[in-house]
Coordinates of C-alpha atoms and ligand atoms in Angstrom, one line a residue:
X1 CA 7.1 -16.0 13.7
X2 CA 4.3 -13.9 15.1
X3 CA 3.1 -10.4 14.7
X4 CA 5.8 -9.4 17.2
X5 CA 8.6 -11.5 15.6
X6 CA 8.9 -10.6 11.8
X7 CA 11.1 -13.5 10.9
X8 CA 14.3 -13.5 8.8
X9 CA 13.9 -14.2 5.0
X10 CA 16.1 -14.7 1.9
X11 CA 15.0 -13.4 -1.4
X12 CA 16.6 -14.8 -4.7
X13 CA 15.9 -12.8 -7.9
X14 CA 15.9 -14.7 -11.3
X15 CA 15.8 -11.9 -14.0
X16 CA 14.8 -13.8 -17.1
X17 CA 11.4 -14.4 -18.9
X18 CA 10.5 -15.9 -22.2
X19 CA 8.9 -12.8 -23.3
X20 CA 8.1 -9.3 -21.8
X21 CA 4.4 -8.8 -20.7
X22 CA 3.0 -5.4 -21.9
X23 CA 2.1 -4.3 -18.3
X24 CA 5.1 -5.5 -16.4
X25 CA 7.9 -3.2 -15.1
X26 CA 9.6 -5.9 -12.9
X27 CA 13.3 -6.4 -13.4
X28 CA 12.7 -9.0 -16.0
X29 CA 14.6 -9.5 -19.3
X30 CA 14.5 -11.7 -22.5
X31 CA 17.8 -13.3 -23.4
X32 CA 18.5 -15.7 -26.2
X33 CA 20.5 -18.0 -23.9
X34 CA 21.4 -18.1 -20.3
X35 CA 24.6 -19.8 -19.0
X36 CA 23.0 -21.7 -16.1
X37 CA 26.2 -22.8 -14.6
X38 CA 27.7 -19.3 -14.3
X39 CA 24.3 -18.0 -12.8
X40 CA 24.3 -20.9 -10.3
X41 CA 27.8 -20.1 -9.3
X42 CA 27.2 -16.3 -9.1
X43 CA 24.0 -16.7 -7.0
X44 CA 25.9 -19.0 -4.5
X45 CA 28.8 -16.5 -4.1
X46 CA 26.5 -13.6 -3.5
X47 CA 24.7 -15.8 -1.0
X48 CA 28.0 -16.6 0.7
X49 CA 28.9 -12.9 0.9
X50 CA 25.6 -12.0 2.7
X51 CA 25.5 -15.0 4.9
X52 CA 28.8 -14.2 6.3
X53 CA 27.3 -11.0 7.7
X54 CA 24.3 -12.5 9.2
X55 CA 25.5 -15.8 10.5
X56 CA 23.9 -17.4 13.5
X57 CA 20.3 -16.3 12.4
X58 CA 17.3 -18.6 11.9
X59 CA 15.9 -18.4 8.4
X60 CA 12.1 -18.4 8.2
X61 CA 11.5 -18.1 4.4
X62 CA 13.1 -18.2 1.1
X63 CA 11.4 -16.7 -2.0
X64 CA 12.5 -17.3 -5.6
X65 CA 11.0 -14.3 -7.4
X66 CA 11.5 -12.8 -10.8
X67 CA 11.3 -12.6 -13.6
X68 CA 10.4 -16.2 -14.1
X69 CA 12.1 -18.5 -11.5
X70 CA 10.3 -21.5 -12.9
X71 CA 12.8 -21.2 -15.9
X72 CA 15.7 -21.9 -13.4
X73 CA 17.1 -25.4 -13.5
X74 CA 15.9 -27.4 -10.4
X75 CA 19.7 -28.1 -9.7
X76 CA 20.2 -24.3 -9.2
X77 CA 17.3 -24.0 -7.0
X78 CA 18.5 -27.1 -4.9
X79 CA 22.0 -25.7 -4.7
X80 CA 20.8 -22.3 -3.3
X81 CA 18.6 -24.0 -0.8
X82 CA 21.4 -26.4 0.3
X83 CA 23.9 -23.5 0.5
X84 CA 21.3 -21.5 2.7
X85 CA 21.0 -24.5 5.0
X86 CA 24.7 -24.6 5.5
X87 CA 24.8 -21.0 6.5
X88 CA 21.8 -20.5 8.6
X89 CA 19.6 -22.7 10.8
X90 CA 16.2 -23.4 9.2
X91 CA 12.9 -22.8 11.2
X92 CA 11.1 -26.1 11.4
X93 CA 8.2 -24.7 9.3
X94 CA 10.5 -22.7 6.9
X95 CA 8.4 -21.6 3.8
X96 CA 10.2 -22.0 0.5
X97 CA 8.3 -20.4 -2.3
X98 CA 9.0 -20.3 -6.1
X99 CA 7.2 -18.1 -8.6
X100 CA 6.1 -20.0 -11.7
X101 CA 4.4 -19.3 -15.0
X102 CA 1.6 -21.8 -15.7
X103 CA 2.9 -23.2 -18.9
X104 CA 3.0 -27.0 -19.4
X105 CA 6.8 -27.0 -19.7
X106 CA 7.2 -25.3 -16.4
X107 CA 4.5 -27.3 -14.5
X108 CA 6.5 -30.4 -15.8
X109 CA 9.4 -29.2 -13.6
X110 CA 7.3 -29.0 -10.4
X111 CA 8.5 -32.5 -9.2
X112 CA 12.1 -31.3 -9.7
X113 CA 11.5 -28.1 -7.6
X114 CA 9.8 -30.1 -4.9
X115 CA 12.8 -32.5 -4.7
X116 CA 15.1 -29.3 -4.6
X117 CA 13.3 -28.4 -1.3
X118 CA 10.6 -26.0 -2.5
X119 CA 7.3 -26.4 -0.5
X120 CA 5.1 -23.7 -2.1
X121 CA 4.5 -22.3 -5.5
X122 CA 3.0 -19.0 -6.6
X123 CA 1.6 -19.2 -10.2
X124 CA 1.2 -16.1 -12.4
X125 CA -2.3 -17.1 -13.7
X126 CA -3.4 -13.5 -14.2
X127 CA -6.9 -14.2 -15.9
X128 CA -9.1 -17.2 -16.5
X129 CA -10.2 -16.6 -20.0
X130 CA -8.3 -16.8 -23.2
X131 CA -9.2 -13.3 -24.6
X132 CA -8.0 -11.5 -21.5
X133 CA -4.8 -13.7 -21.4
X134 CA -4.1 -12.6 -25.0
X135 CA -4.7 -9.0 -24.2
X136 CA -2.4 -9.4 -21.1
X137 CA 0.4 -10.8 -23.7
X138 CA 0.4 -14.1 -21.9
X139 CA 1.6 -17.2 -23.8
X140 CA -0.6 -19.7 -21.7
X141 CA -4.2 -20.5 -22.1
X142 CA -6.7 -20.7 -19.3
X143 CA -6.9 -24.5 -19.8
X144 CA -3.1 -24.6 -19.3
X145 CA -3.4 -22.5 -16.2
X146 CA -6.1 -24.7 -14.8
X147 CA -3.8 -27.8 -15.5
X148 CA -0.8 -26.1 -13.8
X149 CA -2.9 -25.4 -10.8
X150 CA -3.9 -29.0 -10.7
X151 CA -0.3 -30.2 -10.9
X152 CA 0.8 -27.7 -8.2
X153 CA -1.9 -29.0 -6.0
X154 CA -0.5 -32.5 -6.4
X155 CA 3.1 -31.5 -5.7
X156 CA 2.8 -28.9 -3.0
X157 CA 0.9 -28.7 0.2
X158 CA 0.7 -24.9 -0.2
X159 CA 0.1 -23.0 -3.4
X160 CA -1.0 -19.6 -4.5
X161 CA -1.9 -17.9 -7.8
X162 CA -2.0 -14.3 -9.1
X163 CA -4.8 -12.6 -10.8
X164 CA -4.9 -9.2 -12.4
X165 CA -8.3 -7.4 -12.4
X166 CA -9.6 -3.9 -13.6
X167 CA -8.8 -4.9 -17.1
X168 CA -10.2 -2.7 -19.9
X169 CA -13.9 -3.1 -20.3
X170 CA -14.1 -5.7 -17.4
X171 CA -17.6 -5.8 -15.9
X172 CA -18.5 -6.6 -12.3
X173 CA -20.6 -9.7 -13.5
X174 CA -17.6 -11.0 -15.5
X175 CA -15.2 -10.5 -12.6
X176 CA -17.8 -12.1 -10.2
X177 CA -17.8 -15.3 -12.4
X178 CA -14.0 -15.3 -12.6
X179 CA -13.6 -14.9 -8.8
X180 CA -16.0 -17.8 -8.3
X181 CA -13.9 -20.0 -10.4
X182 CA -10.7 -18.8 -8.7
X183 CA -12.2 -19.7 -5.3
X184 CA -12.9 -23.2 -6.7
X185 CA -9.3 -23.5 -7.9
X186 CA -7.7 -21.8 -4.9
X187 CA -5.5 -23.6 -2.2
X188 CA -4.6 -21.5 0.9
X189 CA -3.6 -18.3 -0.8
X190 CA -4.6 -15.8 -3.6
X191 CA -2.9 -12.6 -4.9
X192 CA -5.3 -10.3 -6.7
X193 CA -3.8 -7.2 -8.2
X194 CA -5.5 -4.2 -9.8
X195 CA -4.0 -3.5 -13.2
X196 CA -1.6 -0.6 -12.8
X197 CA -0.3 1.2 -15.8
X198 CA 3.3 1.5 -15.4
X199 CA 4.9 4.4 -17.5
X200 CA 7.9 2.4 -18.9
X201 CA 5.9 -0.4 -20.4
X202 CA 4.1 -1.2 -23.7
X203 CA 0.7 -0.5 -21.9
X204 CA 2.1 2.8 -20.6
X205 CA 2.9 3.9 -24.1
X206 CA -0.6 2.7 -25.4
X207 CA -2.2 4.6 -22.6
X208 CA -0.3 7.8 -23.3
X209 CA -1.4 7.5 -27.0
X210 CA -5.1 7.2 -25.8
X211 CA -5.2 3.6 -27.2
X212 CA -5.8 1.9 -23.9
X213 CA -8.5 2.8 -21.3
X214 CA -8.6 1.2 -17.9
X215 CA -11.6 1.3 -15.6
X216 CA -12.0 4.8 -13.7
X217 CA -11.5 5.2 -10.0
X218 CA -15.1 4.5 -9.1
X219 CA -15.3 1.4 -11.2
X220 CA -11.9 0.1 -10.0
X221 CA -13.1 0.7 -6.4
X222 CA -16.2 -1.4 -7.0
X223 CA -14.2 -4.2 -8.3
X224 CA -11.9 -4.1 -5.3
X225 CA -14.9 -4.1 -2.8
X226 CA -16.4 -7.1 -4.7
X227 CA -13.1 -9.0 -4.5
X228 CA -12.7 -8.3 -0.8
X229 CA -16.2 -9.4 -0.1
X230 CA -16.3 -12.5 -2.3
X231 CA -13.0 -13.8 -1.1
X232 CA -13.8 -13.1 2.6
X233 CA -17.1 -15.1 2.1
X234 CA -15.1 -17.8 0.6
X235 CA -12.7 -18.1 3.7
X236 CA -9.9 -16.1 2.1
X237 CA -9.9 -12.8 3.7
X238 CA -7.5 -10.0 2.7
X239 CA -4.6 -10.0 5.1
X240 CA -3.0 -7.3 2.9
X241 CA -4.4 -5.0 0.2
X242 CA -4.0 -7.5 -2.5
X243 CA -3.3 -10.6 -0.7
X244 CA -5.8 -13.1 0.6
X245 CA -5.3 -16.4 2.7
X246 CA -7.0 -18.8 4.9
X247 CA -6.1 -17.8 8.4
X248 CA -2.7 -19.2 9.3
X249 CA -1.8 -19.7 5.6
X250 CA -0.5 -16.2 4.9
X251 CA 2.8 -16.0 2.9
X252 CA 5.4 -15.9 5.7
X253 CA 7.9 -14.3 3.4
X254 CA 5.6 -11.4 2.6
X255 CA 4.7 -11.0 6.2
X256 CA 8.4 -10.6 7.0
X257 CA 8.4 -7.5 4.4
X258 CA 5.4 -6.1 5.9
X259 CA 6.3 -6.5 9.6
X260 CA 9.6 -4.7 8.5
X261 CA 11.7 -7.7 9.4
X262 CA 15.2 -8.4 8.0
X263 CA 15.8 -10.1 4.7
X264 CA 18.8 -10.8 2.5
X265 CA 18.3 -9.9 -1.2
X266 CA 20.5 -11.6 -3.7
X267 CA 20.4 -11.5 -7.6
X268 CA 20.0 -8.6 -9.9
X269 CA 18.1 -5.6 -8.5
X270 CA 17.3 -7.4 -5.3
X271 CA 16.6 -5.4 -2.2
X272 CA 17.6 -6.2 1.4
X273 CA 17.1 -4.9 4.9
X274 CA 19.6 -6.1 7.4
X275 CA 20.2 -5.3 11.1
X276 CA 23.9 -5.5 11.6
X277 CA 25.6 -4.2 14.7
X278 CA 22.4 -2.7 15.9
X279 CA 22.1 -0.7 12.7
X280 CA 19.5 -1.1 10.0
X281 CA 20.9 -1.3 6.5
X282 CA 19.2 -0.9 3.1
X283 CA 20.9 -2.9 0.5
X284 CA 20.3 -2.9 -3.3
X285 CA 22.0 -5.0 -6.0
X286 CA 22.9 -4.1 -9.6
X287 CA 19.9 -4.2 -11.7
X288 CA 21.0 -5.2 -15.2
X289 CA 21.7 -9.0 -15.3
X290 CA 25.1 -8.7 -17.1
X291 CA 26.3 -6.0 -14.7
X292 CA 25.3 -8.0 -11.9
X293 CA 27.0 -11.1 -13.1
X294 CA 30.3 -9.3 -13.9
X295 CA 30.3 -7.7 -10.4
X296 CA 29.7 -10.9 -8.6
X297 CA 32.4 -12.8 -10.5
X298 CA 34.8 -9.9 -9.9
X299 CA 34.3 -9.4 -6.2
X300 CA 31.8 -11.8 -4.8
X301 CA 28.8 -9.5 -4.6
X302 CA 27.1 -6.9 -6.8
X303 CA 25.9 -4.5 -4.0
X304 CA 25.2 -1.0 -5.6
X305 CA 23.7 0.6 -2.4
X306 CA 24.3 -0.2 1.2
X307 CA 23.1 2.6 3.4
X308 CA 22.1 2.9 7.1
X309 CA 18.3 3.6 7.3
X310 CA 18.0 6.9 9.4
X311 CA 15.5 6.8 12.2
X312 CA 12.9 8.9 10.5
X313 CA 13.0 6.7 7.4
X314 CA 12.7 3.5 9.7
X315 CA 9.4 4.9 10.9
X316 CA 8.2 5.8 7.5
X317 CA 9.2 2.4 6.2
X318 CA 7.5 0.6 9.1
X319 CA 4.3 2.5 8.6
X320 CA 4.4 2.1 4.7
X321 CA 4.7 -1.7 5.1
X322 CA 2.6 -2.4 8.2
X323 CA -0.4 -0.4 7.3
X324 CA -1.0 -2.4 4.2
X325 CA -1.8 -5.4 6.4
X326 CA -5.0 -6.1 8.3
X327 CA -2.9 -6.6 11.5
X328 CA -1.2 -3.2 11.2
X329 CA 2.0 -2.0 12.9
X330 CA 2.6 -3.5 16.4
X331 CA 3.7 -1.3 19.2
X332 CA 6.7 -3.5 20.0
X333 CA 7.9 -3.4 16.4
X334 CA 7.9 0.5 16.7
X335 CA 9.8 0.3 19.9
X336 CA 12.3 -2.2 18.5
X337 CA 12.9 -0.4 15.2
X338 CA 12.6 3.3 16.4
X339 CA 13.5 3.1 20.1
X340 CA 10.5 5.2 21.1
X341 CA 6.7 4.6 21.5
X342 CA 4.4 5.1 18.7
X343 CA 2.7 8.2 20.1
X344 CA 5.9 9.9 20.6
X345 CA 6.8 9.7 17.0
X346 CA 3.5 10.4 15.2
X347 CA 1.9 13.9 15.1
X348 CA -1.2 13.7 17.5
X349 CA -3.4 16.1 15.4
X350 CA -2.9 14.2 12.2
X351 CA -3.3 10.8 14.0
X352 CA -6.6 12.0 15.5
X353 CA -7.9 13.4 12.3
X354 CA -7.2 10.1 10.5
X355 CA -8.8 8.0 13.4
X356 CA -11.8 10.3 13.6
X357 CA -12.2 10.0 9.7
X358 CA -12.4 6.2 10.0
X359 CA -9.1 5.5 8.2
X360 CA -7.0 4.4 11.2
X361 CA -7.5 2.5 14.5
X362 CA -5.2 2.8 17.5
X363 CA -5.3 0.4 20.5
X364 CA -3.0 -1.6 22.9
X365 CA -1.7 -3.8 20.1
X366 CA -0.8 -0.8 17.8
X367 CA -1.9 1.1 14.7
X368 CA -3.7 -0.4 11.8
X369 CA -5.7 1.0 8.8
X370 CA -9.4 0.2 8.4
X371 CA -10.7 -1.4 5.2
X372 CA -11.5 2.1 3.9
X373 CA -8.1 3.3 5.0
X374 CA -6.3 0.5 3.1
X375 CA -8.0 1.3 0.0
X376 CA -6.8 4.9 0.2
X377 CA -3.5 4.0 1.8
X378 CA -1.3 6.4 -0.2
X379 CA -3.4 9.4 0.9
X380 CA -3.5 8.1 4.5
X381 CA 0.3 7.7 4.6
X382 CA 0.8 11.2 3.0
X383 CA -1.3 12.8 5.8
X384 CA 0.2 10.7 8.5
X385 CA 3.8 11.1 7.7
X386 CA 3.8 14.6 6.3
Ligands
SAM1 C1 7.2 -11.4 -11.0 S1 5.5 -11.6 -11.5 C2 5.0 -13.2 -11.4 C3 5.7 -14.5 -11.7 C4 5.6 -14.9 -13.2 N1 6.8 -14.2 -13.9 C5 4.4 -14.6 -13.9 O1 4.3 -13.6 -14.6 O2 3.7 -15.7 -14.0 C6 4.6 -10.9 -10.1 C7 3.1 -10.7 -10.4 O3 2.9 -9.2 -10.3 C8 1.7 -9.0 -11.0 N2 1.9 -7.8 -11.8 C9 3.0 -7.4 -12.5 N3 2.8 -6.2 -13.2 C10 1.5 -5.8 -12.8 C11 0.7 -4.6 -13.2 N4 1.2 -3.6 -14.0 N5 -0.5 -4.5 -12.7 C12 -0.9 -5.5 -11.8 N6 -0.3 -6.6 -11.5 C13 1.0 -6.7 -12.0 C14 1.3 -10.1 -11.9 O4 0.1 -10.8 -11.2 C15 2.4 -11.0 -11.8 O5 2.1 -12.3 -11.6
SF4_2 S1 4.6 -10.7 -15.5 FE1 6.1 -12.3 -15.1 S2 6.4 -13.3 -17.2 FE2 5.6 -11.3 -17.6 S3 7.3 -10.0 -17.9 FE3 6.7 -9.7 -15.7 S4 8.0 -11.2 -14.5 FE4 8.0 -11.8 -16.8

C-alpha cells in the first residue's frame, strides 16, 4: 500500500453488544443469546459469496468491527481469517484488527484472538475517569480500561484505543490531563472522537428534552485544537480528523476507506465498495441481525443494495473520504476512479475561493484540506461539490 495504492480490505460486522450505550447509533443490538455456530456458518457463506467475485486480489487488511467483536468466539474469528486466506493472497504485512470492549472478560480472550491471527486491537476506552464512564453508560471502570490496555500491549505489537471528548461540562484543564494519561498509555495509534448527539439514541432524546447540554461550537473547537496540538507534540499527529498515529502506523484498513479503495463488507449492515469488470459498485447488507441471518442461510448472501456508483458520485465520495486525511486526494486516484484530471472535474472558481480562504491546498501530488479546512470539512465539501 502507498498513497497511490489504496489496498484491498475485508470488513466483518459483529452486531451484538452486552448493552446499548446511550450515545451510540451504530448497528449494534442486545440479544439474550447468540447461536455462535449459526453465525459462524453464515459469515463464512457470505464471505465465500463475495470472494468468488473478487478472486485473484491481494488482501491488505481485515477489520472485525461492531457492535462488539470481542464478544465473538475466537474460533469464529479464526475461521473467518482462515477462509479469507483460502480465497485471497495475503499481503506480507496484512493488518488484522479486532475492536474490543475493555472489560476483564474480553481482555481474557486476547490470547485466543492473537492465536486466531488478529495482529492489532482497537479498544473502546472512551474516558479515563469513572464518573464520565458512568455518564457514557459504560460498564467498565478506568482501572479496567488501563488493565485491558496493558494486556493488549503484551499480546499485540499494534494497538489503538478510542476516546470521546467534548462531554458535558468537560473543561480544557480536565481534558489536557486526560490526554496526558492517554499519551502515556498509547501504543502507535489513538482515535479521539468528539461526542456527537445522534437523534435516534438515548442522548438524542435527552438533548431534545433539554436535559443534556454539550459544549458549544467554540468550546468544542478549542478542545479539538488542544487535542491536535497535544497529540502532535507527543509524536501522534492527526492523519485524519479524529485519528492519530505515529508516522507509518496509521490504520491501513481505514486508509483503504479514505483513499477510496475497494473493500468487501460482510455481516449485518456492512457496506462495500468493489470494482468489478471496470465498474465501481456500492454494496450494502441487510441491517437487522435476524433478517441478515435468514437471507444468508436462504441464498448465501444478504445483499440489500448493489448499485454502480455513477461518475459524479465517485468524485464526491473520493473527495468526502480523501479530504478527511492529512495526505488528501492524490491526482492519480482521481484519474483512476474518474478517468479525468482533477482540474477538469472541479469548478475552478469554487476551488480558487477555497484555496484563497486557506481551506484547501493544491499541488502536484493532489488536493488536500488544511488543518482549518479539515475542522470545517462539511462546509468545505458543500462549497466544493455544490
Ligand atoms: C463500534 S464502536 C467501538 C467498539 C466497542 N463496541 C466499544 O464500544 O468499545 C466505535 C467507536 O465509535 C465511537 N462513537 C460511537 N458513537 C459515538 C458518538 N455518538 N460520538 C462520538 N463517538 C462515538 C466510540 O469511541 C466507539 O468506541
Ligand atoms: S459504543 Fe460500542 S459497546 Fe456501546 S453500543 Fe456502540 S458498539 Fe456497542
